[in-house]
mmCIF file of C-alpha atoms in Angstrom:
data_model
loop_
_atom_site.group_PDB
_atom_site.id
_atom_site.type_symbol
_atom_site.label_atom_id
_atom_site.label_comp_id
_atom_site.label_asym_id
_atom_site.label_seq_id
_atom_site.Cartn_x
_atom_site.Cartn_y
_atom_site.Cartn_z
ATOM 1 C CA MET A 41 -150.438 77.816 -57.532
ATOM 2 C CA ARG A 42 -146.801 78.720 -56.997
ATOM 3 C CA ASN A 43 -147.446 79.325 -53.305
ATOM 4 C CA PHE A 44 -148.382 75.645 -52.907
ATOM 5 C CA ILE A 45 -145.640 74.127 -55.068
ATOM 6 C CA LEU A 46 -142.710 75.947 -53.452
ATOM 7 C CA PRO A 47 -143.133 74.531 -49.934
ATOM 8 C CA ALA A 48 -143.428 70.997 -51.347
ATOM 9 C CA ALA A 49 -140.170 71.393 -53.269
ATOM 10 C CA VAL A 50 -138.436 72.809 -50.219
ATOM 11 C CA LEU A 51 -139.666 69.922 -48.105
ATOM 12 C CA ALA A 52 -138.390 67.421 -50.679
ATOM 13 C CA LEU A 53 -134.955 69.029 -50.651
ATOM 14 C CA MET A 54 -134.900 69.068 -46.845
ATOM 15 C CA SER A 55 -135.863 65.389 -46.779
ATOM 16 C CA SER A 56 -133.038 64.512 -49.203
ATOM 17 C CA ALA A 57 -130.535 66.531 -47.214
ATOM 18 C CA ASN A 58 -131.529 64.842 -43.930
ATOM 19 C CA ALA A 59 -131.479 61.298 -45.360
ATOM 20 C CA GLN A 60 -128.508 59.060 -44.615
ATOM 21 C CA GLN A 61 -126.955 56.663 -47.093
ATOM 22 C CA THR A 62 -126.832 52.977 -46.206
ATOM 23 C CA ALA A 63 -123.600 51.047 -45.629
ATOM 24 C CA TYR A 64 -121.317 51.009 -48.684
ATOM 25 C CA GLY A 65 -123.702 53.187 -50.721
ATOM 26 C CA GLN A 66 -122.667 56.185 -52.795
ATOM 27 C CA CYS A 67 -122.563 59.459 -50.849
ATOM 28 C CA GLY A 68 -120.980 61.949 -53.214
ATOM 29 C CA GLY A 69 -119.520 62.740 -56.596
ATOM 30 C CA ALA A 70 -120.150 64.925 -59.617
ATOM 31 C CA SER A 71 -123.894 65.241 -60.315
ATOM 32 C CA TRP A 72 -124.726 63.158 -57.218
ATOM 33 C CA THR A 73 -128.067 64.329 -55.745
ATOM 34 C CA GLY A 74 -128.618 61.708 -53.055
ATOM 35 C CA ALA A 75 -127.661 61.541 -49.403
ATOM 36 C CA THR A 76 -124.212 62.852 -48.473
ATOM 37 C CA THR A 77 -124.036 61.524 -44.912
ATOM 38 C CA CYS A 78 -123.887 57.903 -43.790
ATOM 39 C CA VAL A 79 -125.640 55.732 -41.238
ATOM 40 C CA SER A 80 -124.046 55.285 -37.828
ATOM 41 C CA GLY A 81 -120.689 53.490 -37.907
ATOM 42 C CA PHE A 82 -119.886 54.627 -41.450
ATOM 43 C CA TYR A 83 -118.402 57.754 -42.981
ATOM 44 C CA CYS A 84 -118.372 59.233 -46.477
ATOM 45 C CA GLN A 85 -114.964 58.441 -47.975
ATOM 46 C CA TYR A 86 -113.893 60.534 -50.976
ATOM 47 C CA SER A 87 -112.590 58.416 -53.872
ATOM 48 C CA ASN A 88 -112.495 60.825 -56.803
ATOM 49 C CA GLU A 89 -114.511 63.666 -58.309
ATOM 50 C CA TRP A 90 -117.150 61.203 -59.549
ATOM 51 C CA TYR A 91 -117.591 58.921 -56.551
ATOM 52 C CA SER A 92 -117.569 58.817 -52.739
ATOM 53 C CA GLN A 93 -118.698 55.803 -50.698
ATOM 54 C CA CYS A 94 -119.987 55.095 -47.166
ATOM 55 C CA VAL A 95 -117.344 52.868 -45.557
ATOM 56 C CA ALA A 96 -117.022 51.429 -42.066
ATOM 57 C CA GLY A 97 -115.312 53.485 -39.387
ATOM 58 C CA THR A 98 -114.847 57.182 -38.829
ATOM 59 C CA ALA A 99 -113.040 59.820 -40.845
ATOM 60 C CA SER A 100 -110.341 60.004 -38.183
ATOM 61 C CA THR A 101 -109.131 56.392 -38.586
ATOM 62 C CA THR A 102 -106.322 57.309 -40.987
ATOM 63 C CA ALA A 103 -102.936 57.221 -39.288
ATOM 64 C CA ALA A 104 -100.283 59.848 -39.760
ATOM 65 C CA ALA A 105 -98.124 59.733 -42.862
ATOM 66 C CA GLY A 106 -95.099 57.544 -42.464
ATOM 67 C CA THR A 107 -96.656 54.868 -40.248
ATOM 68 C CA THR A 108 -96.461 51.273 -41.387
ATOM 69 C CA SER A 109 -98.664 48.268 -40.836
ATOM 70 C CA SER A 110 -97.410 45.072 -39.254
ATOM 71 C CA THR A 111 -98.147 41.506 -40.276
ATOM 72 C CA ALA A 112 -98.860 38.784 -37.768
ATOM 73 C CA ALA A 113 -97.143 35.441 -37.998
ATOM 74 C CA ALA A 114 -98.670 32.951 -40.414
ATOM 75 C CA GLY A 115 -101.450 30.950 -38.844
ATOM 76 C CA THR A 116 -102.666 33.663 -36.470
ATOM 77 C CA THR A 117 -105.754 35.809 -36.765
ATOM 78 C CA THR A 118 -105.875 39.415 -35.632
ATOM 79 C CA THR A 119 -108.859 41.715 -35.420
ATOM 80 C CA THR A 120 -107.240 45.096 -34.829
ATOM 81 C CA ARG A 121 -108.569 47.805 -37.121
ATOM 82 C CA THR A 122 -105.998 50.249 -38.494
ATOM 83 C CA THR A 123 -105.599 52.367 -41.571
ATOM 84 C CA THR A 124 -102.040 53.245 -42.505
ATOM 85 C CA LEU A 125 -100.570 55.651 -45.002
ATOM 86 C CA ALA A 126 -97.176 54.570 -46.282
ATOM 87 C CA THR A 127 -94.930 56.951 -48.185
ATOM 88 C CA SER A 128 -91.930 54.663 -48.576
ATOM 89 C CA THR A 129 -91.006 50.987 -48.706
ATOM 90 C CA THR A 130 -92.479 48.896 -45.899
ATOM 91 C CA SER A 131 -91.263 45.376 -45.173
ATOM 92 C CA THR A 132 -92.482 43.413 -42.174
ATOM 93 C CA THR A 133 -91.077 39.911 -42.741
ATOM 94 C CA ALA A 134 -88.014 38.393 -44.320
ATOM 95 C CA ALA A 135 -88.034 37.868 -48.084
ATOM 96 C CA ALA A 136 -89.708 34.644 -49.112
ATOM 97 C CA ALA A 137 -87.745 31.889 -50.804
ATOM 98 C CA GLY A 138 -87.943 32.111 -54.572
ATOM 99 C CA THR A 139 -87.202 35.811 -54.969
ATOM 100 C CA GLY A 140 -85.199 36.331 -58.146
ATOM 101 C CA THR A 141 -85.928 36.815 -61.829
ATOM 102 C CA ALA A 142 -89.271 35.390 -62.880
ATOM 103 C CA LYS A 143 -89.566 33.819 -66.328
ATOM 104 C CA VAL A 144 -91.800 35.735 -68.747
ATOM 105 C CA ASP A 145 -93.070 32.675 -70.635
ATOM 106 C CA GLU A 146 -93.878 30.182 -67.882
ATOM 107 C CA LEU A 147 -97.138 28.950 -66.366
ATOM 108 C CA VAL A 148 -97.104 28.827 -62.562
ATOM 109 C CA GLY A 149 -99.684 29.191 -59.834
ATOM 110 C CA TYR A 150 -103.103 27.687 -59.246
ATOM 111 C CA GLY A 151 -103.763 27.352 -62.982
ATOM 112 C CA ARG A 152 -100.524 25.467 -63.624
ATOM 113 C CA ALA A 153 -102.293 22.339 -64.954
ATOM 114 C CA ALA A 154 -103.862 24.150 -67.915
ATOM 115 C CA THR A 155 -102.751 22.894 -71.320
ATOM 116 C CA GLY A 156 -105.491 24.355 -73.528
ATOM 117 C CA GLY A 157 -105.407 22.980 -77.035
ATOM 118 C CA GLY A 158 -101.940 21.548 -76.488
ATOM 119 C CA SER A 159 -100.019 20.761 -79.669
ATOM 120 C CA ALA A 160 -103.019 20.816 -82.025
ATOM 121 C CA ALA A 161 -102.427 22.493 -85.378
ATOM 122 C CA ALA A 162 -103.310 26.187 -85.232
ATOM 123 C CA THR A 163 -106.242 27.754 -87.075
ATOM 124 C CA THR A 164 -106.034 31.474 -87.850
ATOM 125 C CA VAL A 165 -109.256 33.513 -87.808
ATOM 126 C CA THR A 166 -109.882 37.049 -89.017
ATOM 127 C CA SER A 167 -113.611 37.493 -88.414
ATOM 128 C CA CYS A 168 -116.088 37.226 -85.552
ATOM 129 C CA SER A 169 -117.979 34.384 -87.193
ATOM 130 C CA ALA A 170 -114.828 32.351 -87.807
ATOM 131 C CA LEU A 171 -113.675 32.893 -84.215
ATOM 132 C CA GLU A 172 -117.049 31.919 -82.799
ATOM 133 C CA SER A 173 -117.103 28.735 -84.863
ATOM 134 C CA ALA A 174 -113.532 27.769 -83.954
ATOM 135 C CA VAL A 175 -113.908 28.126 -80.182
ATOM 136 C CA ALA A 176 -117.230 26.261 -80.173
ATOM 137 C CA ALA A 177 -115.818 23.198 -81.940
ATOM 138 C CA SER A 178 -115.311 20.026 -79.935
ATOM 139 C CA GLY A 179 -111.876 18.723 -79.056
ATOM 140 C CA ALA A 180 -108.512 20.357 -78.501
ATOM 141 C CA LYS A 181 -107.959 23.434 -80.690
ATOM 142 C CA VAL A 182 -105.384 26.206 -81.028
ATOM 143 C CA ILE A 183 -106.913 29.359 -82.480
ATOM 144 C CA LYS A 184 -104.908 32.399 -83.570
ATOM 145 C CA VAL A 185 -106.779 35.699 -83.792
ATOM 146 C CA SER A 186 -105.367 38.079 -86.416
ATOM 147 C CA GLY A 187 -106.502 41.692 -86.180
ATOM 148 C CA LEU A 188 -108.718 43.646 -83.803
ATOM 149 C CA LEU A 189 -112.218 42.240 -84.340
ATOM 150 C CA SER A 190 -115.074 44.641 -83.589
ATOM 151 C CA GLY A 191 -118.652 43.983 -82.513
ATOM 152 C CA CYS A 192 -118.398 40.244 -81.902
ATOM 153 C CA GLY A 193 -120.566 40.352 -78.783
ATOM 154 C CA ILE A 194 -119.952 37.791 -76.052
ATOM 155 C CA ILE A 195 -118.365 34.606 -77.419
ATOM 156 C CA ASP A 196 -118.549 31.360 -75.428
ATOM 157 C CA ILE A 197 -115.324 29.339 -75.178
ATOM 158 C CA GLU A 198 -115.491 25.559 -74.947
ATOM 159 C CA SER A 199 -113.020 23.259 -73.145
ATOM 160 C CA THR A 200 -109.470 22.437 -74.297
ATOM 161 C CA LYS A 201 -108.907 25.622 -76.272
ATOM 162 C CA THR A 202 -105.879 27.875 -76.651
ATOM 163 C CA ILE A 203 -106.558 31.335 -78.066
ATOM 164 C CA LEU A 204 -103.572 33.443 -79.140
ATOM 165 C CA GLY A 205 -103.481 36.966 -80.512
ATOM 166 C CA VAL A 206 -101.153 37.616 -83.449
ATOM 167 C CA GLY A 207 -98.696 40.473 -82.983
ATOM 168 C CA SER A 208 -99.402 43.266 -80.509
ATOM 169 C CA ASN A 209 -102.864 44.484 -81.549
ATOM 170 C CA SER A 210 -105.103 41.486 -82.125
ATOM 171 C CA GLY A 211 -108.181 40.765 -80.077
ATOM 172 C CA LEU A 212 -111.689 42.100 -79.482
ATOM 173 C CA THR A 213 -113.273 45.509 -79.170
ATOM 174 C CA ASN A 214 -116.967 45.824 -78.346
ATOM 175 C CA GLY A 215 -116.944 42.135 -77.515
ATOM 176 C CA GLY A 216 -115.719 39.648 -74.954
ATOM 177 C CA PHE A 217 -115.203 36.017 -73.936
ATOM 178 C CA ARG A 218 -117.230 33.868 -71.561
ATOM 179 C CA ILE A 219 -115.793 30.589 -70.276
ATOM 180 C CA LYS A 220 -118.806 28.879 -68.764
ATOM 181 C CA ASP A 221 -118.692 25.366 -67.294
ATOM 182 C CA ALA A 222 -115.559 24.698 -69.358
ATOM 183 C CA ASP A 223 -112.193 23.220 -68.420
ATOM 184 C CA ASN A 224 -108.628 23.717 -69.608
ATOM 185 C CA VAL A 225 -108.553 27.042 -71.466
ATOM 186 C CA ILE A 226 -105.577 29.289 -72.272
ATOM 187 C CA ILE A 227 -105.911 32.886 -73.519
ATOM 188 C CA ARG A 228 -102.726 34.782 -74.383
ATOM 189 C CA ASN A 229 -101.559 37.915 -76.167
ATOM 190 C CA MET A 230 -105.067 39.304 -76.721
ATOM 191 C CA VAL A 231 -106.325 42.879 -76.629
ATOM 192 C CA PHE A 232 -109.721 43.268 -74.929
ATOM 193 C CA LYS A 233 -111.202 46.754 -75.184
ATOM 194 C CA ILE A 234 -114.739 47.865 -74.349
ATOM 195 C CA PRO A 235 -117.231 45.032 -73.708
ATOM 196 C CA PRO A 236 -120.888 45.108 -74.644
ATOM 197 C CA ALA A 237 -122.944 47.316 -72.303
ATOM 198 C CA SER A 238 -123.027 45.975 -68.724
ATOM 199 C CA GLY A 239 -120.871 42.995 -69.748
ATOM 200 C CA ASP A 240 -117.409 41.695 -68.822
ATOM 201 C CA LEU A 241 -114.455 41.631 -71.173
ATOM 202 C CA VAL A 242 -113.611 38.114 -69.975
ATOM 203 C CA ALA A 243 -115.891 36.164 -67.632
ATOM 204 C CA LEU A 244 -115.145 32.816 -66.000
ATOM 205 C CA ASP A 245 -118.349 31.133 -64.819
ATOM 206 C CA GLY A 246 -117.842 27.651 -63.392
ATOM 207 C CA ALA A 247 -114.538 27.366 -65.285
ATOM 208 C CA THR A 248 -111.515 25.342 -64.166
ATOM 209 C CA ASN A 249 -107.833 25.180 -65.122
ATOM 210 C CA VAL A 250 -107.570 28.526 -66.900
ATOM 211 C CA TRP A 251 -104.515 30.635 -67.790
ATOM 212 C CA ILE A 252 -104.938 34.303 -68.810
ATOM 213 C CA ASP A 253 -101.533 35.637 -69.867
ATOM 214 C CA HIS A 254 -99.968 38.684 -71.579
ATOM 215 C CA CYS A 255 -103.273 40.345 -72.452
ATOM 216 C CA ASP A 256 -104.359 43.995 -72.382
ATOM 217 C CA PHE A 257 -107.698 44.924 -70.763
ATOM 218 C CA SER A 258 -109.245 48.412 -70.842
ATOM 219 C CA THR A 259 -112.320 50.523 -71.529
ATOM 220 C CA VAL A 260 -112.667 54.318 -71.584
ATOM 221 C CA GLY A 261 -111.345 55.256 -68.141
ATOM 222 C CA LEU A 262 -113.107 56.675 -65.107
ATOM 223 C CA THR A 263 -115.740 58.518 -67.080
ATOM 224 C CA GLY A 264 -119.482 58.014 -67.421
ATOM 225 C CA GLY A 265 -121.294 55.716 -64.997
ATOM 226 C CA LYS A 266 -119.370 53.055 -63.114
ATOM 227 C CA ASP A 267 -121.990 50.472 -64.097
ATOM 228 C CA ASP A 268 -121.949 51.235 -67.832
ATOM 229 C CA TYR A 269 -119.624 48.241 -68.141
ATOM 230 C CA ASP A 270 -118.956 45.406 -65.741
ATOM 231 C CA GLY A 271 -115.544 43.900 -64.974
ATOM 232 C CA LEU A 272 -112.400 43.577 -67.003
ATOM 233 C CA LEU A 273 -111.922 39.977 -65.799
ATOM 234 C CA ASP A 274 -114.506 38.403 -63.481
ATOM 235 C CA ILE A 275 -114.197 34.919 -61.963
ATOM 236 C CA THR A 276 -117.408 33.544 -60.447
ATOM 237 C CA HIS A 277 -119.658 30.563 -59.677
ATOM 238 C CA ALA A 278 -117.019 28.228 -58.190
ATOM 239 C CA SER A 279 -114.499 28.773 -60.965
ATOM 240 C CA ASN A 280 -111.211 27.335 -59.784
ATOM 241 C CA LEU A 281 -107.493 26.832 -60.465
ATOM 242 C CA VAL A 282 -106.790 30.023 -62.401
ATOM 243 C CA THR A 283 -103.575 31.910 -63.155
ATOM 244 C CA VAL A 284 -103.658 35.529 -64.323
ATOM 245 C CA SER A 285 -100.143 36.612 -65.319
ATOM 246 C CA TRP A 286 -98.255 39.387 -67.116
ATOM 247 C CA ASN A 287 -101.398 41.336 -68.107
ATOM 248 C CA LYS A 288 -102.063 45.058 -68.310
ATOM 249 C CA PHE A 289 -105.317 46.209 -66.730
ATOM 250 C CA HIS A 290 -106.065 49.905 -67.095
ATOM 251 C CA ASP A 291 -108.567 52.753 -67.471
ATOM 252 C CA HIS A 292 -111.740 51.256 -66.073
ATOM 253 C CA TRP A 293 -114.008 51.359 -63.020
ATOM 254 C CA LYS A 294 -114.029 47.672 -62.014
ATOM 255 C CA GLY A 295 -110.970 45.479 -62.362
ATOM 256 C CA SER A 296 -111.373 41.827 -61.426
ATOM 257 C CA LEU A 297 -114.110 40.327 -59.237
ATOM 258 C CA VAL A 298 -113.620 36.889 -57.722
ATOM 259 C CA GLY A 299 -116.924 35.686 -56.285
ATOM 260 C CA HIS A 300 -120.027 37.569 -57.423
ATOM 261 C CA SER A 301 -122.270 37.640 -54.328
ATOM 262 C CA ASP A 302 -122.103 37.626 -50.515
ATOM 263 C CA SER A 303 -124.897 35.035 -50.552
ATOM 264 C CA ASN A 304 -123.087 32.468 -52.710
ATOM 265 C CA ALA A 305 -121.046 30.714 -50.019
ATOM 266 C CA SER A 306 -122.610 27.307 -50.601
ATOM 267 C CA GLU A 307 -121.332 27.219 -54.195
ATOM 268 C CA ASP A 308 -118.061 29.143 -53.879
ATOM 269 C CA THR A 309 -116.515 27.934 -50.609
ATOM 270 C CA GLY A 310 -113.501 25.735 -51.309
ATOM 271 C CA TYR A 311 -113.147 27.028 -54.861
ATOM 272 C CA LEU A 312 -112.092 30.354 -56.436
ATOM 273 C CA LYS A 313 -108.353 29.681 -56.107
ATOM 274 C CA VAL A 314 -106.568 32.277 -58.228
ATOM 275 C CA THR A 315 -102.954 33.415 -58.706
ATOM 276 C CA TYR A 316 -102.279 36.950 -59.975
ATOM 277 C CA HIS A 317 -98.656 37.767 -60.758
ATOM 278 C CA HIS A 318 -96.676 40.311 -62.762
ATOM 279 C CA ASN A 319 -99.766 42.301 -63.747
ATOM 280 C CA SER A 320 -100.133 46.066 -63.908
ATOM 281 C CA TRP A 321 -103.257 47.820 -62.645
ATOM 282 C CA ILE A 322 -103.354 51.513 -63.606
ATOM 283 C CA ASN A 323 -106.168 54.065 -63.338
ATOM 284 C CA ILE A 324 -108.777 51.567 -62.130
ATOM 285 C CA ASN A 325 -111.254 52.533 -59.446
ATOM 286 C CA SER A 326 -111.447 49.251 -57.494
ATOM 287 C CA ARG A 327 -111.378 45.409 -57.495
ATOM 288 C CA LEU A 328 -107.667 44.757 -58.050
ATOM 289 C CA PRO A 329 -108.901 42.084 -57.383
ATOM 290 C CA SER A 330 -111.862 41.837 -55.007
ATOM 291 C CA LEU A 331 -112.305 38.332 -53.566
ATOM 292 C CA ARG A 332 -115.179 36.644 -51.751
ATOM 293 C CA PHE A 333 -114.847 33.193 -50.164
ATOM 294 C CA GLY A 334 -111.835 32.223 -52.319
ATOM 295 C CA THR A 335 -108.068 32.151 -52.105
ATOM 296 C CA GLY A 336 -105.891 34.723 -53.838
ATOM 297 C CA HIS A 337 -102.129 34.884 -54.244
ATOM 298 C CA ILE A 338 -101.037 38.264 -55.601
ATOM 299 C CA TYR A 339 -97.337 38.874 -56.145
ATOM 300 C CA SER A 340 -94.857 40.996 -58.106
ATOM 301 C CA SER A 341 -97.529 43.286 -59.568
ATOM 302 C CA TYR A 342 -97.718 47.061 -59.968
ATOM 303 C CA PHE A 343 -100.643 49.276 -58.931
ATOM 304 C CA GLU A 344 -100.960 52.981 -59.737
ATOM 305 C CA ASP A 345 -103.624 55.709 -59.424
ATOM 306 C CA CYS A 346 -106.433 53.575 -58.040
ATOM 307 C CA PRO A 347 -108.732 55.935 -56.109
ATOM 308 C CA THR A 348 -111.154 53.723 -54.146
ATOM 309 C CA SER A 349 -109.626 50.351 -53.281
ATOM 310 C CA GLY A 350 -107.011 47.875 -54.417
ATOM 311 C CA ILE A 351 -106.890 44.270 -53.193
ATOM 312 C CA ASN A 352 -110.151 43.684 -51.317
ATOM 313 C CA SER A 353 -110.488 40.506 -49.261
ATOM 314 C CA ARG A 354 -114.045 39.931 -48.047
ATOM 315 C CA MET A 355 -116.488 37.240 -46.913
ATOM 316 C CA GLY A 356 -113.750 35.095 -45.396
ATOM 317 C CA ALA A 357 -111.454 35.138 -48.431
ATOM 318 C CA GLN A 358 -107.751 34.490 -47.800
ATOM 319 C CA VAL A 359 -105.128 36.503 -49.691
ATOM 320 C CA LEU A 360 -101.354 36.490 -49.653
ATOM 321 C CA VAL A 361 -99.981 39.774 -51.019
ATOM 322 C CA GLU A 362 -96.215 39.877 -51.499
ATOM 323 C CA ASN A 363 -93.514 41.716 -53.433
ATOM 324 C CA ASN A 364 -95.954 44.163 -55.038
ATOM 325 C CA ASN A 365 -95.506 47.884 -55.646
ATOM 326 C CA PHE A 366 -98.326 50.336 -54.885
ATOM 327 C CA ASN A 367 -98.262 53.980 -55.961
ATOM 328 C CA SER A 368 -101.180 56.295 -55.092
ATOM 329 C CA VAL A 369 -103.620 53.513 -54.234
ATOM 330 C CA GLN A 370 -106.379 54.137 -51.700
ATOM 331 C CA LEU A 371 -106.791 51.092 -49.436
ATOM 332 C CA ALA A 372 -104.185 49.125 -51.367
ATOM 333 C CA ILE A 373 -105.039 46.111 -49.209
ATOM 334 C CA VAL A 374 -108.317 46.091 -47.288
ATOM 335 C CA THR A 375 -110.291 43.397 -45.449
ATOM 336 C CA ASP A 376 -113.423 45.190 -44.204
ATOM 337 C CA LEU A 377 -114.913 46.864 -47.258
ATOM 338 C CA ASP A 378 -118.155 46.320 -49.206
ATOM 339 C CA SER A 379 -119.399 43.178 -47.394
ATOM 340 C CA ASP A 380 -120.825 42.317 -43.986
ATOM 341 C CA ASP A 381 -118.110 39.712 -43.288
ATOM 342 C CA GLU A 382 -114.458 40.601 -43.382
ATOM 343 C CA GLY A 383 -111.691 38.764 -45.196
ATOM 344 C CA TYR A 384 -108.110 37.860 -44.291
ATOM 345 C CA ALA A 385 -104.829 39.131 -45.682
ATOM 346 C CA VAL A 386 -101.120 38.559 -45.180
ATOM 347 C CA GLN A 387 -98.876 41.234 -46.688
ATOM 348 C CA ARG A 388 -95.100 41.094 -46.874
ATOM 349 C CA ASN A 389 -92.276 42.759 -48.728
ATOM 350 C CA ASN A 390 -94.495 45.226 -50.573
ATOM 351 C CA VAL A 391 -93.642 48.818 -51.482
ATOM 352 C CA PHE A 392 -96.270 51.447 -50.628
ATOM 353 C CA THR A 393 -95.974 55.013 -51.914
ATOM 354 C CA ASP A 394 -98.771 57.424 -50.979
ATOM 355 C CA SER A 395 -100.970 54.370 -50.440
ATOM 356 C CA THR A 396 -103.076 53.195 -47.514
ATOM 357 C CA THR A 397 -103.902 49.762 -46.129
ATOM 358 C CA ARG A 398 -106.537 48.504 -43.697
ATOM 359 C CA ILE A 399 -105.975 44.906 -42.660
ATOM 360 C CA THR A 400 -108.288 43.937 -39.827
ATOM 361 C CA GLN A 401 -107.736 40.159 -39.935
ATOM 362 C CA THR A 402 -104.477 38.409 -40.654
ATOM 363 C CA GLY A 403 -104.819 34.780 -41.658
ATOM 364 C CA SER A 404 -102.449 32.319 -43.271
ATOM 365 C CA LEU A 405 -101.885 31.087 -46.796
ATOM 366 C CA THR A 406 -99.091 28.872 -48.080
ATOM 367 C CA PRO A 407 -99.352 28.395 -51.872
ATOM 368 C CA PRO A 408 -99.124 24.716 -52.895
ATOM 369 C CA TYR A 409 -96.648 25.401 -55.705
ATOM 370 C CA THR A 410 -93.192 26.810 -56.347
ATOM 371 C CA TYR A 411 -92.869 30.287 -57.797
ATOM 372 C CA THR A 412 -90.296 33.018 -58.385
ATOM 373 C CA MET A 413 -90.950 36.616 -57.384
ATOM 374 C CA ASP A 414 -89.177 39.791 -58.406
ATOM 375 C CA ALA A 415 -88.204 42.379 -55.826
ATOM 376 C CA ALA A 416 -90.969 44.900 -55.266
ATOM 377 C CA ALA A 417 -88.712 47.868 -56.068
ATOM 378 C CA SER A 418 -87.973 46.388 -59.497
ATOM 379 C CA VAL A 419 -91.550 45.420 -60.339
ATOM 380 C CA PRO A 420 -92.703 48.680 -62.036
ATOM 381 C CA ALA A 421 -89.952 48.548 -64.649
ATOM 382 C CA ILE A 422 -90.222 44.790 -65.167
ATOM 383 C CA VAL A 423 -93.990 44.828 -65.659
ATOM 384 C CA ALA A 424 -93.860 47.891 -67.936
ATOM 385 C CA ALA A 425 -91.363 46.113 -70.190
ATOM 386 C CA TYR A 426 -92.720 42.576 -70.248
ATOM 387 C CA ALA A 427 -96.456 42.583 -69.442
ATOM 388 C CA GLY A 428 -99.184 42.987 -72.046
ATOM 389 C CA THR A 429 -99.293 42.059 -75.721
ATOM 390 C CA GLY A 430 -96.454 41.732 -78.229
ATOM 391 C CA ILE A 431 -94.150 39.834 -75.865
ATOM 392 C CA VAL A 432 -95.213 36.221 -76.475
ATOM 393 C CA GLY A 433 -97.121 34.416 -79.200
#
């Protein structure tokens, strides 16, 4: 019997070895047994010891160390395809007006109209059941969460709510928030650690006028399967007018997804307007954020040790990326990854250290609000000192 089984096994192995992975599929990593070569027009890009991915282009598209990318004038669109590796500060346009010292306790950006529960008297909760009841109540409410509540599951947040963590270690572990079809929600000073399996820590689904500020998001790092948990903060289904500020995102596979599907243009186009500022993103594999169809303004944030991709603009999304600091980030800004249609990006006054970019289309974005940025060189120290919990509230 062995004489018949052995050739079949050999043939199976030969078939696996000769197979080619489809576009954007996995092509390597620890314990990976599938195809390790990619279809024509794609190559297997190493991300880390656990994961490699088939991406567009050839392995020789990376430019020599020390080259810098250029940014076209606002309003133009370019389609040149380059990958650059920057080892020092790169600056391609003059500093934008408003560079200075940003205020730590101020709401700016697309979510600037959010008022949450306003001046309503605060209710303090110390259990999952009390929190769930408080956020489900009608009318404007201010809810203070005292302590790290475990095992709450996914809690739905209703409109006109402010949720504040008490001190520096209050929030949820093995639980998360969902803001679905709700308006005017503020979440500040909360710890979010480890969601339910395959879930998000915070999910916005058809939500509008939302401010996420001074929170801490994490799971267990780049271990286990990348799909064991979903995103740290995902914004989908035409959610709109959101500000994400002064947060710490760390130790996870998937950071923040804006727009959940390439096939959702009819719902998402014209929405998904999000401002990210003064956040830190450390030891996260990708999606810092990843945007489809929407509009993203990312400024004065710090990115470190992100092995696959950073800010990913796709499916026609427009992003303005300015005064950020990138350290050891693969594809810190990219516009042709993971989707059939490319996105647009404008980058200016960023610092890149051992980090690559691949901007294939340069569009234009002028934010409809005033804002103050910090100089990119100062951002790592500023964000380390003032982002996350224990600063406000």
